[in-house]
Amino acid sequence: GGIAPGTGGGPGHAPPPTTPGARTISFAACRNTPAEPSLPLRRLSAQQYRNSIRDILALALRDAALAKAAEAEVAPTLSGLPEDERPTLDGQDHGTYRRLHQDVPRTVVDASYDVGVKVGEALTKPGRFERLISCRNESPASCLDAFLASFGARVLRAPLDDAQRELYRRVYGKTDVVSAQGYARVVALLVAAPQFMYFVEHGASAVPDRPRTYALGAHELASRLSYHFWDTLPDDELWAAASSGALLEPNEYAKQVSRLAGDKRATAVVDRFYDGWLRLEDMRPLDQLNTDKAYRTFAGDALPTRELRSAVIADTLAFTRHHTFGSQGTFDDLLKSDLAFPGTTELAKLYGLPVWDGQAPPPAFPPGTRPGLLTRAALLADGRTRTRPIVRGSFVRRELLCDPLSPPPA
């Protein structure tokens, strides 16, 4: 089973749907429960929220130095936003993907409000306020409307309707004057708005012959794509494609998917996907039993250092990154490839291979000796003296052969 771009789940490549923007979700054969009748309203993950705040500052100021200074001012307040947890689903002992954490405790509410206020303050300081609003000869009221149509729409990821515009005019106050304080209030409310904090989708039109299924609007689709591949709001090019309607054309859709997937920002998102899927974060410190006599005997001259844990995780992510971006890799390659990416002398010695410098072609194991993802050190080592074949078999069964989000088959 798979998930088309922009419909949630892990990052990946897929052709555009027959009807651009239509929700199309298929499930692995192991799932024995019916699909949900609708998708829940999702909030931005903590990572997506932080990325979006950073890019909002850059979008508002259009100057790298000014944006970096504003970002530094917002950073202490932004640090108050709690990290997402990795929720545990029924039948699983380990956490899953952080972006599945959808709880909104008071700490998140308070932190998002404080961040909104701080962003408004940072963007309306002297020297920045002039960059925030581009009005010259327009009336203050027209200037505010233009601001909402440009910057406001980018923050909310969709053009504002009449009711929204009226709300922000009231927040601004008297529209016969240009007020930095008024704009600060508007910015704060935009950043704290549900349309920013959540993926709010109304759909543009019903999909023929598919009851209760609606095609996403162009801006909704742009938001799906951007957060799917980059974990942040659409950039100028994607926004322009959505605003013109071109994004709903299959050729433009395919062009944008290829562009977003090929950008370096997609690499970090894919790394987070593999980290969650393979549960690399759960790996124990490999040196935790170094003082234990049995463990020292077991390890021999390969007694691990504290740094080995990071090295084996980096090796696995380099392996998955290579087959996702560096070659025309397939899932079959993930399970059979002989390539390795040992970035430290310690791991290279463990593998019996030369150190990989991060640039040259990676070394390879002798054919058939250590094939594929499941033989990487990160998938085998856990800092214990005993092997756990049943647990590893369960991992392969649940994570590689079945949909991990569904209950086990009856």
Short mmCIF file of C-alpha atoms in Angstrom, two decimals:
data_model
loop_
_atom_site.label_atom_id
_atom_site.label_comp_id
_atom_site.label_asym_id
_atom_site.label_seq_id
_atom_site.Cartn_x
_atom_site.Cartn_y
_atom_site.Cartn_z
CA GLY A 1 0.00 0.00 0.00
CA GLY A 2 1.03 3.59 -0.41
CA ILE A 3 -0.01 7.16 0.07
CA ALA A 4 -0.12 9.67 -2.74
CA PRO A 5 1.89 12.88 -2.28
CA GLY A 6 0.26 15.26 0.13
CA THR A 7 -2.17 12.85 1.77
CA GLY A 8 -0.07 12.29 4.89
CA GLY A 9 2.13 9.38 5.99
CA GLY A 10 5.78 8.99 5.12
CA PRO A 11 7.52 10.95 2.36
CA GLY A 12 7.80 9.33 -1.03
CA HIS A 13 7.52 9.69 -4.77
CA ALA A 14 4.32 9.00 -6.68
CA PRO A 15 2.68 10.16 -9.91
CA PRO A 16 -0.08 12.73 -9.69
CA PRO A 17 -3.57 11.36 -9.04
CA THR A 18 -5.99 11.10 -11.93
CA THR A 19 -7.85 14.05 -10.47
CA PRO A 20 -5.17 16.41 -9.11
CA GLY A 21 -5.71 17.05 -5.44
CA ALA A 22 -8.11 14.16 -4.83
CA ARG A 23 -7.62 12.25 -1.60
CA THR A 24 -6.39 8.82 -2.61
CA ILE A 25 -5.26 6.47 0.12
CA SER A 26 -4.59 2.75 -0.24
CA PHE A 27 -3.64 0.39 2.55
CA ALA A 28 -1.39 -2.63 2.89
CA ALA A 29 -2.97 -6.05 2.53
CA CYS A 30 -2.40 -6.74 6.22
CA ARG A 31 -4.99 -4.16 7.28
CA ASN A 32 -8.21 -5.87 8.32
CA THR A 33 -10.21 -2.79 9.28
CA PRO A 34 -12.14 -0.51 6.90
CA ALA A 35 -10.74 2.86 5.94
CA GLU A 36 -11.86 5.82 8.01
CA PRO A 37 -14.77 7.71 6.40
CA SER A 38 -12.82 10.97 6.64
CA LEU A 39 -9.42 12.28 7.63
CA PRO A 40 -9.15 14.13 10.95
CA LEU A 41 -8.06 17.74 11.16
CA ARG A 42 -4.30 17.60 11.66
CA ARG A 43 -2.14 20.18 13.37
CA LEU A 44 1.37 21.13 12.37
CA SER A 45 4.01 19.05 14.06
CA ALA A 46 6.47 20.91 16.30
CA GLN A 47 9.10 20.60 13.57
CA GLN A 48 6.71 21.93 10.93
CA TYR A 49 5.69 24.78 13.20
CA ARG A 50 9.29 25.84 13.84
CA ASN A 51 10.16 25.65 10.15
CA SER A 52 7.09 27.68 9.25
CA ILE A 53 7.88 30.43 11.76
CA ARG A 54 11.40 30.67 10.35
CA ASP A 55 10.10 30.95 6.80
CA ILE A 56 7.38 33.45 7.76
CA LEU A 57 10.08 35.78 9.07
CA ALA A 58 12.08 35.37 5.86
CA LEU A 59 8.97 35.87 3.74
CA ALA A 60 8.01 39.06 5.58
CA LEU A 61 11.42 40.73 5.51
CA ARG A 62 12.92 39.47 2.22
CA ASP A 63 16.39 40.16 3.61
CA ALA A 64 18.60 37.38 4.98
CA ALA A 65 20.33 39.52 7.64
CA LEU A 66 17.11 41.08 8.91
CA ALA A 67 15.35 37.71 8.95
CA LYS A 68 18.23 36.09 10.85
CA ALA A 69 18.15 38.85 13.47
CA ALA A 70 14.38 38.51 13.87
CA GLU A 71 14.73 34.73 14.10
CA ALA A 72 17.25 35.11 16.92
CA GLU A 73 14.81 37.33 18.83
CA VAL A 74 11.97 34.84 18.41
CA ALA A 75 14.09 31.77 19.21
CA PRO A 76 13.93 31.95 23.04
CA THR A 77 10.12 32.15 22.94
CA LEU A 78 9.93 29.45 20.26
CA SER A 79 11.98 27.14 22.49
CA GLY A 80 9.02 27.07 24.88
CA LEU A 81 7.04 24.99 22.38
CA PRO A 82 7.18 21.39 23.66
CA GLU A 83 8.52 18.65 21.41
CA ASP A 84 6.02 16.18 20.01
CA GLU A 85 5.98 12.79 21.62
CA ARG A 86 6.06 9.54 19.70
CA PRO A 87 2.63 8.04 20.44
CA THR A 88 2.34 4.33 21.09
CA LEU A 89 -0.49 2.62 19.25
CA ASP A 90 -2.44 -0.42 20.40
CA GLY A 91 -0.40 -3.59 20.18
CA GLN A 92 2.95 -1.78 19.96
CA ASP A 93 5.61 -1.32 22.61
CA HIS A 94 7.52 1.45 20.85
CA GLY A 95 6.68 4.97 19.77
CA THR A 96 5.78 5.75 16.19
CA TYR A 97 6.14 8.96 14.18
CA ARG A 98 6.27 12.29 16.02
CA ARG A 99 3.93 13.91 13.52
CA LEU A 100 1.21 11.51 14.70
CA HIS A 101 1.13 13.28 18.06
CA GLN A 102 -1.98 15.45 17.84
CA ASP A 103 -2.66 16.32 21.48
CA VAL A 104 -2.93 20.05 22.19
CA PRO A 105 -2.12 20.55 25.89
CA ARG A 106 -2.17 23.92 27.56
CA THR A 107 1.59 24.22 27.13
CA VAL A 108 1.20 24.16 23.33
CA VAL A 109 -1.62 26.72 23.43
CA ASP A 110 0.34 29.09 25.65
CA ALA A 111 3.57 28.68 23.70
CA SER A 112 1.91 29.30 20.32
CA TYR A 113 0.25 32.46 21.66
CA ASP A 114 3.56 33.74 23.01
CA VAL A 115 5.31 32.97 19.71
CA GLY A 116 2.63 34.85 17.76
CA VAL A 117 3.05 37.92 19.94
CA LYS A 118 6.84 37.75 19.66
CA VAL A 119 6.73 37.40 15.86
CA GLY A 120 4.44 40.45 15.66
CA GLU A 121 6.85 42.44 17.83
CA ALA A 122 9.91 41.32 15.88
CA LEU A 123 8.45 42.21 12.47
CA THR A 124 7.23 45.68 13.45
CA LYS A 125 10.44 47.03 14.94
CA PRO A 126 11.98 50.08 13.24
CA GLY A 127 13.96 49.00 10.22
CA ARG A 128 11.81 45.90 9.75
CA PHE A 129 8.34 47.41 9.72
CA GLU A 130 9.18 49.20 6.48
CA ARG A 131 9.98 45.80 4.93
CA LEU A 132 6.84 44.19 6.30
CA ILE A 133 4.42 46.55 4.53
CA SER A 134 5.12 47.68 0.99
CA CYS A 135 2.56 50.47 0.80
CA ARG A 136 3.64 53.82 -0.57
CA ASN A 137 0.75 55.96 -1.79
CA GLU A 138 -2.19 53.78 -0.78
CA SER A 139 -4.54 54.71 2.01
CA PRO A 140 -3.97 52.96 5.36
CA ALA A 141 -7.09 50.84 4.79
CA SER A 142 -5.98 49.78 1.32
CA CYS A 143 -2.51 49.08 2.67
CA LEU A 144 -3.93 46.73 5.30
CA ASP A 145 -6.08 44.93 2.72
CA ALA A 146 -3.05 44.47 0.47
CA PHE A 147 -1.07 43.13 3.43
CA LEU A 148 -3.79 40.58 4.21
CA ALA A 149 -4.03 39.56 0.56
CA SER A 150 -0.30 38.98 0.31
CA PHE A 151 1.41 38.21 3.60
CA GLY A 152 -1.78 37.11 5.41
CA ALA A 153 -2.66 34.62 2.69
CA ARG A 154 0.86 33.15 2.75
CA VAL A 155 0.70 32.61 6.52
CA LEU A 156 -2.76 30.99 6.33
CA ARG A 157 -1.77 29.17 3.12
CA ALA A 158 -4.95 30.27 1.34
CA PRO A 159 -6.60 33.55 0.27
CA LEU A 160 -8.66 35.13 3.03
CA ASP A 161 -12.43 35.29 2.66
CA ASP A 162 -14.58 38.32 3.54
CA ALA A 163 -15.23 37.21 7.12
CA GLN A 164 -11.53 36.68 7.78
CA ARG A 165 -10.58 40.05 6.33
CA GLU A 166 -13.18 41.76 8.51
CA LEU A 167 -11.85 39.95 11.60
CA TYR A 168 -8.30 41.16 11.03
CA ARG A 169 -9.48 44.71 10.28
CA ARG A 170 -11.16 44.77 13.67
CA VAL A 171 -8.00 43.44 15.32
CA TYR A 172 -5.97 46.14 13.59
CA GLY A 173 -8.17 48.96 14.90
CA LYS A 174 -8.61 52.33 13.23
CA THR A 175 -7.76 51.94 9.57
CA ASP A 176 -7.24 55.64 8.92
CA VAL A 177 -3.70 55.48 10.29
CA VAL A 178 -0.66 53.26 9.66
CA SER A 179 -0.01 51.63 13.03
CA ALA A 180 2.94 49.37 13.80
CA GLN A 181 1.11 48.19 16.91
CA GLY A 182 -1.93 47.35 14.80
CA TYR A 183 0.15 45.30 12.39
CA ALA A 184 1.84 43.56 15.32
CA ARG A 185 -1.58 42.48 16.59
CA VAL A 186 -2.61 41.26 13.14
CA VAL A 187 0.61 39.25 12.71
CA ALA A 188 0.20 37.72 16.16
CA LEU A 189 -3.33 36.61 15.39
CA LEU A 190 -2.36 35.23 11.96
CA VAL A 191 0.37 33.08 13.52
CA ALA A 192 -2.02 31.84 16.22
CA ALA A 193 -4.93 31.24 13.81
CA PRO A 194 -6.36 27.72 13.36
CA GLN A 195 -5.73 28.04 9.62
CA PHE A 196 -2.02 28.34 10.39
CA MET A 197 -1.81 25.83 13.24
CA TYR A 198 -3.88 23.18 11.44
CA PHE A 199 -4.28 21.77 7.95
CA VAL A 200 -7.72 23.23 7.29
CA GLU A 201 -9.15 21.88 4.03
CA HIS A 202 -12.59 22.52 2.58
CA GLY A 203 -12.05 21.00 -0.85
CA ALA A 204 -12.83 22.67 -4.16
CA SER A 205 -15.28 20.31 -5.83
CA ALA A 206 -16.78 16.86 -5.55
CA VAL A 207 -14.93 14.08 -7.39
CA PRO A 208 -17.26 12.41 -9.93
CA ASP A 209 -18.33 8.85 -9.10
CA ARG A 210 -16.58 8.95 -5.71
CA PRO A 211 -19.10 9.69 -2.95
CA ARG A 212 -17.94 11.97 -0.12
CA THR A 213 -14.65 12.62 -1.90
CA TYR A 214 -13.56 16.13 -2.79
CA ALA A 215 -10.71 17.43 -4.88
CA LEU A 216 -8.40 19.73 -2.97
CA GLY A 217 -8.18 23.32 -4.07
CA ALA A 218 -4.92 24.50 -5.58
CA HIS A 219 -3.70 26.19 -2.39
CA GLU A 220 -4.71 23.19 -0.28
CA LEU A 221 -2.77 20.95 -2.60
CA ALA A 222 0.25 23.26 -2.47
CA SER A 223 0.18 23.09 1.33
CA ARG A 224 -0.05 19.30 1.26
CA LEU A 225 2.92 19.03 -1.06
CA SER A 226 5.08 21.54 0.74
CA TYR A 227 4.59 20.07 4.21
CA HIS A 228 4.87 16.55 2.83
CA PHE A 229 8.30 17.12 1.31
CA TRP A 230 9.72 20.11 3.20
CA ASP A 231 7.82 20.33 6.51
CA THR A 232 7.12 24.01 5.90
CA LEU A 233 4.82 26.36 4.00
CA PRO A 234 4.90 26.69 0.20
CA ASP A 235 7.68 28.75 -1.33
CA ASP A 236 7.17 31.48 -3.92
CA GLU A 237 7.19 29.17 -6.94
CA LEU A 238 4.73 26.66 -5.51
CA TRP A 239 2.49 29.47 -4.27
CA ALA A 240 2.48 31.07 -7.73
CA ALA A 241 1.57 27.74 -9.34
CA ALA A 242 -1.32 27.39 -6.91
CA SER A 243 -2.52 30.99 -7.32
CA SER A 244 -2.59 30.68 -11.11
CA GLY A 245 -4.37 27.33 -10.95
CA ALA A 246 -1.56 25.69 -12.91
CA LEU A 247 -0.84 23.29 -10.03
CA LEU A 248 -4.10 21.48 -10.77
CA GLU A 249 -2.79 20.52 -14.21
CA PRO A 250 -1.05 17.12 -14.24
CA ASN A 251 2.10 18.38 -15.96
CA GLU A 252 2.62 21.24 -13.51
CA TYR A 253 1.78 18.98 -10.59
CA ALA A 254 4.42 16.45 -11.71
CA LYS A 255 6.93 19.26 -12.21
CA GLN A 256 6.39 20.60 -8.69
CA VAL A 257 6.54 17.14 -7.11
CA SER A 258 9.88 16.52 -8.83
CA ARG A 259 11.20 19.92 -7.77
CA LEU A 260 10.19 19.54 -4.13
CA ALA A 261 11.46 15.96 -3.91
CA GLY A 262 14.79 16.98 -5.44
CA ASP A 263 15.39 19.86 -3.05
CA LYS A 264 17.82 19.34 -0.16
CA ARG A 265 15.04 20.23 2.30
CA ALA A 266 13.37 16.94 1.42
CA THR A 267 16.41 15.05 2.71
CA ALA A 268 15.81 16.05 6.34
CA VAL A 269 12.14 15.06 6.08
CA VAL A 270 13.02 11.67 4.61
CA ASP A 271 15.64 11.15 7.32
CA ARG A 272 12.97 11.76 9.97
CA PHE A 273 10.68 9.29 8.22
CA TYR A 274 13.30 6.53 8.23
CA ASP A 275 14.28 7.36 11.80
CA GLY A 276 10.67 6.82 12.89
CA TRP A 277 10.01 3.81 10.69
CA LEU A 278 13.16 1.98 11.79
CA ARG A 279 12.91 3.27 15.39
CA LEU A 280 16.51 4.42 15.37
CA GLU A 281 15.80 6.84 18.18
CA ASP A 282 14.96 3.87 20.42
CA MET A 283 18.48 2.43 20.17
CA ARG A 284 20.12 2.05 23.56
CA PRO A 285 23.60 3.43 24.25
CA LEU A 286 25.93 0.72 22.95
CA ASP A 287 28.47 1.30 25.71
CA GLN A 288 25.99 0.99 28.59
CA LEU A 289 27.35 -2.43 29.67
CA ASN A 290 31.03 -1.76 29.12
CA THR A 291 31.79 -2.42 32.79
CA ASP A 292 29.91 -5.73 32.78
CA LYS A 293 32.28 -8.71 32.67
CA ALA A 294 30.04 -10.83 30.43
CA TYR A 295 29.58 -7.97 28.01
CA ARG A 296 33.30 -7.22 27.87
CA THR A 297 33.93 -10.87 27.07
CA PHE A 298 31.18 -10.82 24.44
CA ALA A 299 32.56 -7.67 22.79
CA GLY A 300 36.23 -8.62 22.95
CA ASP A 301 38.44 -6.05 21.22
CA ALA A 302 35.32 -4.42 19.72
CA LEU A 303 34.18 -2.88 23.01
CA PRO A 304 32.02 0.05 21.81
CA THR A 305 32.60 3.70 22.56
CA ARG A 306 29.84 6.18 23.36
CA GLU A 307 30.14 7.55 19.81
CA LEU A 308 29.35 4.22 18.11
CA ARG A 309 25.59 4.66 18.57
CA SER A 310 25.63 7.90 16.55
CA ALA A 311 27.88 6.30 13.93
CA VAL A 312 25.62 3.31 13.27
CA ILE A 313 22.55 5.56 13.03
CA ALA A 314 24.39 7.84 10.60
CA ASP A 315 25.39 4.77 8.56
CA THR A 316 21.77 3.64 8.27
CA LEU A 317 20.46 7.08 7.33
CA ALA A 318 23.21 7.48 4.73
CA PHE A 319 22.21 4.06 3.36
CA THR A 320 18.51 4.98 3.10
CA ARG A 321 19.33 8.46 1.80
CA HIS A 322 21.50 7.01 -0.95
CA HIS A 323 18.80 4.66 -2.18
CA THR A 324 16.13 7.35 -1.94
CA PHE A 325 17.98 10.25 -3.54
CA GLY A 326 21.37 9.13 -4.76
CA SER A 327 20.23 6.36 -7.07
CA GLN A 328 17.12 5.00 -8.69
CA GLY A 329 16.66 2.83 -5.64
CA THR A 330 13.75 0.51 -4.97
CA PHE A 331 12.47 -1.23 -1.87
CA ASP A 332 14.21 -4.33 -3.23
CA ASP A 333 17.52 -2.42 -3.11
CA LEU A 334 16.90 -1.51 0.52
CA LEU A 335 16.74 -5.21 1.35
CA LYS A 336 19.55 -6.46 -0.90
CA SER A 337 22.14 -3.71 -1.43
CA ASP A 338 25.71 -4.54 -0.33
CA LEU A 339 26.69 -0.87 0.13
CA ALA A 340 27.78 0.48 3.50
CA PHE A 341 28.47 3.99 4.80
CA PRO A 342 30.78 3.69 7.83
CA GLY A 343 31.78 7.26 8.68
CA THR A 344 34.08 6.42 11.60
CA THR A 345 37.12 4.20 12.06
CA GLU A 346 35.32 2.25 14.79
CA LEU A 347 32.36 1.30 12.61
CA ALA A 348 34.57 0.65 9.58
CA LYS A 349 36.59 -1.80 11.65
CA LEU A 350 33.41 -3.50 12.83
CA TYR A 351 32.29 -3.85 9.21
CA GLY A 352 35.74 -4.81 7.93
CA LEU A 353 35.58 -1.99 5.38
CA PRO A 354 37.44 1.27 4.73
CA VAL A 355 36.05 4.48 6.24
CA TRP A 356 33.61 6.29 3.95
CA ASP A 357 34.50 9.97 3.58
CA GLY A 358 30.97 11.09 2.74
CA GLN A 359 31.83 12.04 -0.84
CA ALA A 360 33.40 9.10 -2.68
CA PRO A 361 31.38 6.07 -3.77
CA PRO A 362 30.59 4.02 -0.66
CA PRO A 363 32.41 0.74 0.01
CA ALA A 364 30.59 -2.55 -0.40
CA PHE A 365 30.55 -5.82 1.51
CA PRO A 366 31.48 -8.98 -0.38
CA PRO A 367 28.33 -10.06 -2.27
CA GLY A 368 25.85 -11.87 -0.07
CA THR A 369 27.73 -11.45 3.20
CA ARG A 370 25.74 -8.59 4.71
CA PRO A 371 22.92 -7.63 2.34
CA GLY A 372 20.45 -4.85 2.82
CA LEU A 373 18.98 -2.71 5.51
CA LEU A 374 18.32 -5.46 8.03
CA THR A 375 22.01 -6.27 8.39
CA ARG A 376 23.06 -2.68 9.20
CA ALA A 377 24.54 -2.40 12.68
CA ALA A 378 21.72 -0.10 13.79
CA LEU A 379 19.20 -2.87 13.14
CA LEU A 380 21.24 -5.53 14.96
CA ALA A 381 23.07 -3.92 17.87
CA ASP A 382 21.32 -2.88 21.05
CA GLY A 383 24.00 -2.93 23.74
CA ARG A 384 23.04 -6.32 25.21
CA THR A 385 24.80 -9.66 25.48
CA ARG A 386 21.82 -11.66 24.21
CA THR A 387 20.27 -11.75 20.79
CA ARG A 388 16.51 -11.31 20.41
CA PRO A 389 15.40 -13.15 17.23
CA ILE A 390 11.72 -13.17 18.19
CA VAL A 391 11.65 -9.43 18.78
CA ARG A 392 13.51 -8.82 15.53
CA GLY A 393 11.12 -11.11 13.69
CA SER A 394 8.19 -9.21 15.12
CA PHE A 395 9.76 -5.96 13.93
CA VAL A 396 10.14 -7.30 10.39
CA ARG A 397 6.58 -8.65 10.43
CA ARG A 398 5.00 -5.43 11.64
CA GLU A 399 7.17 -2.73 10.10
CA LEU A 400 8.21 -4.24 6.76
CA LEU A 401 5.52 -6.74 5.82
CA CYS A 402 2.36 -5.10 7.18
CA ASP A 403 0.89 -1.69 7.71
CA PRO A 404 2.33 -0.78 11.15
CA LEU A 405 -0.63 1.46 11.97
CA SER A 406 -3.18 -1.32 11.71
CA PRO A 407 -3.94 -4.01 14.27
CA PRO A 408 -2.44 -7.45 13.67
CA PRO A 409 -4.43 -9.74 11.37
CA ALA A 410 -7.02 -11.98 13.01
#
